[in-house]
Amino acid sequence: MNKSSTKYVIVTGGVISGLGKGIAAASLGYLLKKRGFSVNIQKFDPYLNVDPGTMNPYQHGEVFVLDDGTETDLDLGHYERFLDINMTRANNTTAGRIYYSVLERERRGDYLGATVQIIPHITDEIQRRMRLIEESDDQCDIVITEIGGTVGDIESLSFLESVRQFQNERGRENVIIVHVTLIPYVEASEELKTKPTQHSVMRLREIGLQPNILFCRSSYPMSDDVKTKLALFTSVSKNCIIQGLDAKTIYEVPVLLEEECFADRVLEHLGLGISRPKIELNYLKKFVKGVLEPKDFVTIGIIGKYTQMIDAYKSILESFIHAGVDNDAKVKIEWIDSEKLKSEQSCKKAFKDIQGILIPGGFGERGIEGKIRASSYARDNKIPFLGICLGLQIAIIDFARNVCGITEANSFEFDENTLHPVIHLMPSQRNVTEKGASMRLGAYTCIIKQNTKAFEAYGKAEISERHRHRFEVNNDYIDQLEKAGIIFSGTSPDGSLIEMIELKDHPWFVATQAHPELKSRVGNTHPLFRDFVKASLAYKNS
Ligand code: GLN
């Protein structure tokens, strides 16, 4: 296909946020890819942050990092997990980024004295970014473009206007609109109501957009009457009103949508509905069965602060689902507030029914001492342990303090005056002052030592993982730590950065400076999660 023949499926949201547009888009991508198309997905976020890197994950959900170091919305995680492709900065753009580049150009004088306006300057920039994927990959047949937010939001307007212009330019058979909406159920009258969707489609039409397909989230099946009414008010043909029932797991969504012929309808609208062999979803069906009918279970404790906001740990939770299926078990998560781990006694109580301890990534001093206690407890009691990023730094502090006797050991992040910064800032980073720019971000190669748990898991010596952190293990302490029993199992290729550690004389205590959870995918579980769950099951059944 040549570049301009790439087709677009624009996914918009109506009525309320949180309807699972990202999962719908990712599932559609999965079903199209299964049919042999080359598919990619991009997301436009209407907020004014230049990227989500500086946003609080406890409000906005986790920051998902790509190989190229772009910090993105967690939906990109769903896209990568479902489509099994590595995305780039072309896959996620915020309104902030769009305005930023237009204003930079304005300051440079690139607009030659013209008045800079939303239409055409902002809308042109949005469309330029919509085309980035087809421009970098001329094999791409279909781009799914998810517009964040809800139709009717002031912030979404310029994006929807850009879609209108883009559709005019490229033709309605090349750019179609899937509107994801809610059909609420009213208990009192025992009815599914279509009015909110009618209104939301009206808002779309006001800006000149007519949805081709309605993707209707509802808790109960829609009757034929409901569909007829929706079709009448929205001008969407009845067979293009797709039912999106609540699924038991997100991995069931593509299976349910295939039964609804969602992808077939999309292809018909795009003029690609030529007969193709029927696809089978056996792998996914088996995976879903594995999720829903586990043979065993294991409980993993995740030690964090504000553990209520589970979207902040989205990729970790998904990785555990993948790893559970690989081990024929359900991974139950117990959220443990690190501030409650005030003594060994409180650890004992908190970890009574837990067979694995995970310390995830994190920033800031709050709750740190509790995390150090959790790491100690896992080390002393031979409980399987996985440390991710901050989790590795915590394990080093615990070991330095409690095994090597360096009682003042700390991270520079928590105490700038510590006498023993076992975790410190690299000299190259000391002068970086802008918060958004001071981190080691994106994919880095790591070389793994043979005969280690890490090597056993990965099965090879050279790996690549994604990073997002400021601080590093201080090499001045390596000898001392090594002599006392830490194995530095992974380093950067030149040996200058510690990437992975583990413990001698422990059934499974592994920590990594990277974020392995960002690379676990359906059918391609991350090996560290797989082996951590395996070790935790062995611990439970021993
Ligand atoms: N706060 C630590 C650092 O910046 C760890 C970051 C993380 O866990 N992602 O190095």
CSV table of C-alpha atoms in Angstrom, one decimal, residues 157-425:
chain,number,residue,atom,x,y,z
A,157,LEU,CA,-13.1,20.3,20.2
A,158,SER,CA,-10.0,21.1,18.3
A,159,PHE,CA,-9.3,17.3,17.9
A,160,LEU,CA,-12.8,16.6,16.6
A,161,GLU,CA,-12.6,19.6,14.3
A,162,SER,CA,-9.3,18.1,13.0
A,163,VAL,CA,-11.0,14.8,12.4
A,164,ARG,CA,-13.7,16.5,10.4
A,165,GLN,CA,-11.1,18.2,8.2
A,166,PHE,CA,-9.1,15.1,7.9
A,167,GLN,CA,-12.2,13.1,6.9
A,168,ASN,CA,-13.0,15.7,4.2
A,169,GLU,CA,-9.6,15.6,2.8
A,170,ARG,CA,-9.2,11.8,2.8
A,171,GLY,CA,-12.8,10.7,2.1
A,172,ARG,CA,-15.4,9.1,4.2
A,173,GLU,CA,-14.4,5.6,3.1
A,174,ASN,CA,-10.9,6.1,4.3
A,175,VAL,CA,-11.6,7.7,7.7
A,176,ILE,CA,-14.5,6.2,9.7
A,177,ILE,CA,-15.8,7.0,13.2
A,178,VAL,CA,-16.5,4.5,16.0
A,179,HIS,CA,-18.3,6.2,18.9
A,180,VAL,CA,-18.0,4.4,22.2
A,181,THR,CA,-20.9,5.2,24.4
A,182,LEU,CA,-22.9,4.1,27.4
A,183,ILE,CA,-26.4,2.6,27.5
A,184,PRO,CA,-27.4,2.9,31.1
A,185,TYR,CA,-29.8,0.6,32.8
A,186,VAL,CA,-32.5,2.1,35.1
A,187,GLU,CA,-33.4,-0.2,37.8
A,188,ALA,CA,-36.8,1.3,38.7
A,189,SER,CA,-38.2,0.9,35.2
A,190,GLU,CA,-36.0,-2.1,34.3
A,191,GLU,CA,-35.0,-0.4,31.1
A,192,LEU,CA,-31.9,0.3,29.0
A,193,LYS,CA,-32.0,4.0,28.1
A,194,THR,CA,-30.8,5.4,24.8
A,195,LYS,CA,-31.2,9.1,25.4
A,196,PRO,CA,-27.7,9.9,26.6
A,197,THR,CA,-26.3,8.3,23.5
A,198,GLN,CA,-28.7,10.2,21.3
A,199,HIS,CA,-27.5,13.4,22.8
A,200,SER,CA,-23.9,12.5,22.5
A,201,VAL,CA,-24.3,11.7,18.8
A,202,MET,CA,-26.1,15.0,18.4
A,203,ARG,CA,-23.0,16.7,19.8
A,204,LEU,CA,-20.8,14.9,17.3
A,205,ARG,CA,-23.1,15.9,14.4
A,206,GLU,CA,-23.0,19.5,15.5
A,207,ILE,CA,-19.3,19.5,14.7
A,208,GLY,CA,-20.0,17.7,11.4
A,209,LEU,CA,-19.1,14.1,12.4
A,210,GLN,CA,-21.5,11.2,11.8
A,211,PRO,CA,-20.5,8.0,13.6
A,212,ASN,CA,-20.3,4.9,11.3
A,213,ILE,CA,-20.4,2.5,14.2
A,214,LEU,CA,-21.8,2.8,17.8
A,215,PHE,CA,-19.9,0.7,20.4
A,216,CYS,CA,-22.4,0.5,23.2
A,217,ARG,CA,-21.2,-0.4,26.7
A,218,SER,CA,-24.0,-1.8,28.8
A,219,SER,CA,-24.5,-4.2,31.6
A,220,TYR,CA,-27.4,-6.0,29.9
A,221,PRO,CA,-27.9,-7.2,26.3
A,222,MET,CA,-29.7,-4.6,24.1
A,223,SER,CA,-33.0,-5.8,22.7
A,224,ASP,CA,-33.8,-5.4,19.0
A,225,ASP,CA,-36.2,-2.5,20.0
A,226,VAL,CA,-33.4,-0.6,21.7
A,227,LYS,CA,-31.2,-1.0,18.6
A,228,THR,CA,-34.0,0.1,16.3
A,229,LYS,CA,-34.5,3.2,18.4
A,230,LEU,CA,-30.8,4.0,18.5
A,231,ALA,CA,-30.6,3.5,14.7
A,232,LEU,CA,-33.5,5.8,14.1
A,233,PHE,CA,-32.1,8.7,16.3
A,234,THR,CA,-28.5,8.4,15.3
A,235,SER,CA,-28.6,7.3,11.6
A,236,VAL,CA,-26.2,4.5,12.4
A,237,SER,CA,-27.4,1.3,10.7
A,238,LYS,CA,-28.7,-1.3,13.1
A,239,ASN,CA,-26.1,-3.9,12.2
A,240,CYS,CA,-23.4,-1.3,13.1
A,241,ILE,CA,-24.7,-1.0,16.7
A,242,ILE,CA,-22.2,-3.1,18.5
A,243,GLN,CA,-22.9,-4.5,21.9
A,244,GLY,CA,-20.0,-4.1,24.4
A,245,LEU,CA,-21.1,-6.1,27.4
A,246,ASP,CA,-19.1,-6.1,30.6
A,247,ALA,CA,-16.4,-8.8,30.2
A,248,LYS,CA,-15.0,-10.9,33.0
A,249,THR,CA,-11.5,-10.0,31.9
A,250,ILE,CA,-10.3,-7.5,29.4
A,251,TYR,CA,-8.7,-10.4,27.4
A,252,GLU,CA,-12.2,-11.7,26.7
A,253,VAL,CA,-13.2,-8.5,25.0
A,254,PRO,CA,-11.8,-9.4,21.5
A,255,VAL,CA,-13.6,-12.7,21.7
A,256,LEU,CA,-16.9,-11.1,22.6
A,257,LEU,CA,-16.4,-8.5,19.9
A,258,GLU,CA,-15.7,-11.1,17.2
A,259,GLU,CA,-19.1,-12.6,18.0
A,260,GLU,CA,-20.5,-9.1,17.4
A,261,CYS,CA,-18.7,-8.9,14.0
A,262,PHE,CA,-17.2,-5.6,15.1
A,263,ALA,CA,-14.1,-5.9,12.9
A,264,ASP,CA,-16.1,-7.0,9.9
A,265,ARG,CA,-18.3,-3.9,10.2
A,266,VAL,CA,-15.3,-1.7,10.4
A,267,LEU,CA,-13.8,-3.3,7.3
A,268,GLU,CA,-17.0,-2.9,5.4
A,269,HIS,CA,-17.0,0.8,6.1
A,270,LEU,CA,-13.4,1.1,5.1
A,271,GLY,CA,-14.1,-0.7,1.8
A,272,LEU,CA,-11.8,-3.6,2.9
A,273,GLY,CA,-14.6,-6.0,3.5
A,274,ILE,CA,-13.4,-8.4,0.8
A,275,SER,CA,-13.8,-12.0,1.9
A,276,ARG,CA,-11.0,-13.2,4.0
A,277,PRO,CA,-10.6,-16.6,5.7
A,278,LYS,CA,-12.5,-16.7,9.0
A,279,ILE,CA,-10.2,-16.0,11.9
A,280,GLU,CA,-9.8,-18.3,14.9
A,281,LEU,CA,-9.2,-16.9,18.4
A,282,ASN,CA,-8.2,-20.2,20.0
A,283,TYR,CA,-5.1,-18.8,21.7
A,284,LEU,CA,-7.0,-16.0,23.3
A,285,LYS,CA,-9.9,-18.3,24.3
A,286,LYS,CA,-7.5,-20.7,26.0
A,287,PHE,CA,-5.8,-17.7,27.7
A,288,VAL,CA,-9.2,-16.4,29.0
A,289,LYS,CA,-10.0,-19.9,30.3
A,290,GLY,CA,-6.6,-19.8,32.1
A,291,VAL,CA,-7.6,-16.5,33.7
A,292,LEU,CA,-11.1,-17.6,34.7
A,293,GLU,CA,-10.4,-21.2,35.7
A,294,PRO,CA,-7.1,-21.3,37.5
A,295,LYS,CA,-6.0,-24.6,39.1
A,296,ASP,CA,-4.2,-23.0,42.0
A,297,PHE,CA,-3.7,-19.6,43.5
A,298,VAL,CA,-1.0,-17.6,45.1
A,299,THR,CA,-1.0,-14.3,47.1
A,300,ILE,CA,1.5,-11.6,46.3
A,301,GLY,CA,1.8,-8.5,48.5
A,302,ILE,CA,2.5,-5.2,46.7
A,303,ILE,CA,4.1,-2.7,49.0
A,304,GLY,CA,3.2,0.9,48.2
A,305,LYS,CA,1.7,4.1,49.3
A,306,TYR,CA,-1.8,5.2,48.3
A,307,THR,CA,-2.5,1.6,47.3
A,308,GLN,CA,-6.2,2.5,46.5
A,309,MET,CA,-5.4,3.8,43.1
A,310,ILE,CA,-4.7,0.6,41.3
A,311,ASP,CA,-4.4,2.2,37.9
A,312,ALA,CA,-1.1,3.5,39.1
A,313,TYR,CA,0.1,-0.1,38.9
A,314,LYS,CA,-1.8,-1.2,35.8
A,315,SER,CA,1.0,-2.9,33.9
A,316,ILE,CA,2.2,-4.8,37.0
A,317,LEU,CA,-1.4,-6.1,37.5
A,318,GLU,CA,-1.6,-7.2,33.8
A,319,SER,CA,1.8,-8.8,34.1
A,320,PHE,CA,0.6,-10.9,37.0
A,321,ILE,CA,-2.4,-12.0,34.9
A,322,HIS,CA,-0.1,-13.2,32.2
A,323,ALA,CA,2.2,-14.8,34.6
A,324,GLY,CA,-0.7,-16.5,36.4
A,325,VAL,CA,-1.9,-18.1,33.2
A,326,ASP,CA,1.6,-19.4,32.5
A,327,ASN,CA,1.7,-21.0,35.9
A,328,ASP,CA,-1.9,-22.3,35.9
A,329,ALA,CA,-2.7,-20.2,38.9
A,330,LYS,CA,-4.5,-17.1,39.9
A,331,VAL,CA,-2.3,-14.4,41.4
A,332,LYS,CA,-4.2,-12.7,44.2
A,333,ILE,CA,-2.9,-9.2,45.1
A,334,GLU,CA,-2.8,-7.9,48.6
A,335,TRP,CA,-2.1,-4.2,48.8
A,336,ILE,CA,0.1,-3.4,51.7
A,337,ASP,CA,0.5,0.2,52.9
A,338,SER,CA,4.2,0.6,53.6
A,339,GLU,CA,3.5,3.2,56.2
A,340,LYS,CA,1.9,0.5,58.3
A,341,LEU,CA,5.0,-1.6,58.3
A,342,LYS,CA,6.5,0.0,61.5
A,343,SER,CA,8.2,-3.0,63.0
A,344,GLU,CA,9.2,-6.6,62.3
A,345,GLN,CA,6.1,-7.6,64.2
A,346,SER,CA,3.8,-5.6,61.9
A,347,CYS,CA,5.6,-7.2,58.9
A,348,LYS,CA,4.9,-10.6,60.4
A,349,LYS,CA,1.2,-9.8,60.7
A,350,ALA,CA,1.0,-8.2,57.2
A,351,PHE,CA,2.8,-11.0,55.4
A,352,LYS,CA,1.1,-13.9,57.3
A,353,ASP,CA,-0.8,-15.2,54.2
A,354,ILE,CA,1.6,-13.9,51.5
A,355,GLN,CA,3.8,-16.0,49.3
A,356,GLY,CA,5.6,-13.3,47.4
A,357,ILE,CA,6.6,-9.7,48.0
A,358,LEU,CA,6.8,-7.1,45.3
A,359,ILE,CA,8.2,-3.6,45.8
A,360,PRO,CA,7.2,-1.5,42.7
A,361,GLY,CA,8.7,1.7,41.4
A,362,GLY,CA,8.0,4.9,43.2
A,363,PHE,CA,9.2,8.4,44.0
A,364,GLY,CA,9.6,10.4,47.2
A,365,GLU,CA,10.5,9.7,50.8
A,366,ARG,CA,7.1,8.8,52.2
A,367,GLY,CA,6.7,5.1,53.3
A,368,ILE,CA,10.4,4.3,52.5
A,369,GLU,CA,11.3,2.8,55.9
A,370,GLY,CA,8.4,0.4,55.7
A,371,LYS,CA,9.5,-0.7,52.3
A,372,ILE,CA,13.0,-1.3,53.6
A,373,ARG,CA,11.5,-3.5,56.4
A,374,ALA,CA,9.5,-5.4,53.8
A,375,SER,CA,12.7,-6.1,51.8
A,376,SER,CA,14.5,-7.2,55.0
A,377,TYR,CA,11.6,-9.5,55.9
A,378,ALA,CA,11.6,-11.2,52.5
A,379,ARG,CA,15.3,-11.6,52.7
A,380,ASP,CA,15.4,-13.1,56.2
A,381,ASN,CA,12.3,-15.3,55.8
A,382,LYS,CA,13.3,-16.5,52.3
A,383,ILE,CA,10.0,-15.3,50.8
A,384,PRO,CA,10.2,-14.8,47.0
A,385,PHE,CA,10.9,-11.1,46.2
A,386,LEU,CA,10.7,-9.0,43.1
A,387,GLY,CA,12.1,-5.4,43.3
A,388,ILE,CA,11.2,-3.0,40.5
A,389,CYS,CA,13.3,0.1,40.1
A,390,LEU,CA,12.8,1.8,43.5
A,391,GLY,CA,12.4,-1.8,44.7
A,392,LEU,CA,16.0,-2.5,43.7
A,393,GLN,CA,17.2,0.6,45.4
A,394,ILE,CA,15.3,-0.3,48.6
A,395,ALA,CA,16.9,-3.8,48.6
A,396,ILE,CA,20.3,-2.3,48.3
A,397,ILE,CA,19.7,0.1,51.2
A,398,ASP,CA,18.4,-2.8,53.4
A,399,PHE,CA,21.3,-5.0,52.5
A,400,ALA,CA,23.9,-2.2,53.2
A,401,ARG,CA,22.3,-1.3,56.5
A,402,ASN,CA,21.3,-4.7,57.8
A,403,VAL,CA,23.9,-7.1,56.4
A,404,CYS,CA,26.9,-4.9,55.8
A,405,GLY,CA,26.3,-2.9,58.9
A,406,ILE,CA,26.4,0.5,57.1
A,407,THR,CA,23.7,1.8,59.3
A,408,GLU,CA,23.5,5.2,57.7
A,409,ALA,CA,23.1,3.9,54.2
A,410,ASN,CA,20.5,5.7,52.3
A,411,SER,CA,19.5,7.0,48.8
A,412,PHE,CA,20.4,10.5,47.9
A,413,GLU,CA,16.7,10.9,47.0
A,414,PHE,CA,15.7,10.6,50.6
A,415,ASP,CA,18.6,12.2,52.4
A,416,GLU,CA,20.9,14.5,50.4
A,417,ASN,CA,23.3,14.7,53.4
A,418,THR,CA,23.6,11.0,54.0
A,419,LEU,CA,27.2,9.8,54.7
A,420,HIS,CA,26.6,6.6,52.7
A,421,PRO,CA,24.6,7.3,49.5
A,422,VAL,CA,24.5,3.7,48.3
A,423,ILE,CA,22.0,5.0,45.8
A,424,HIS,CA,23.1,8.3,44.2
A,425,LEU,CA,22.8,10.6,41.3
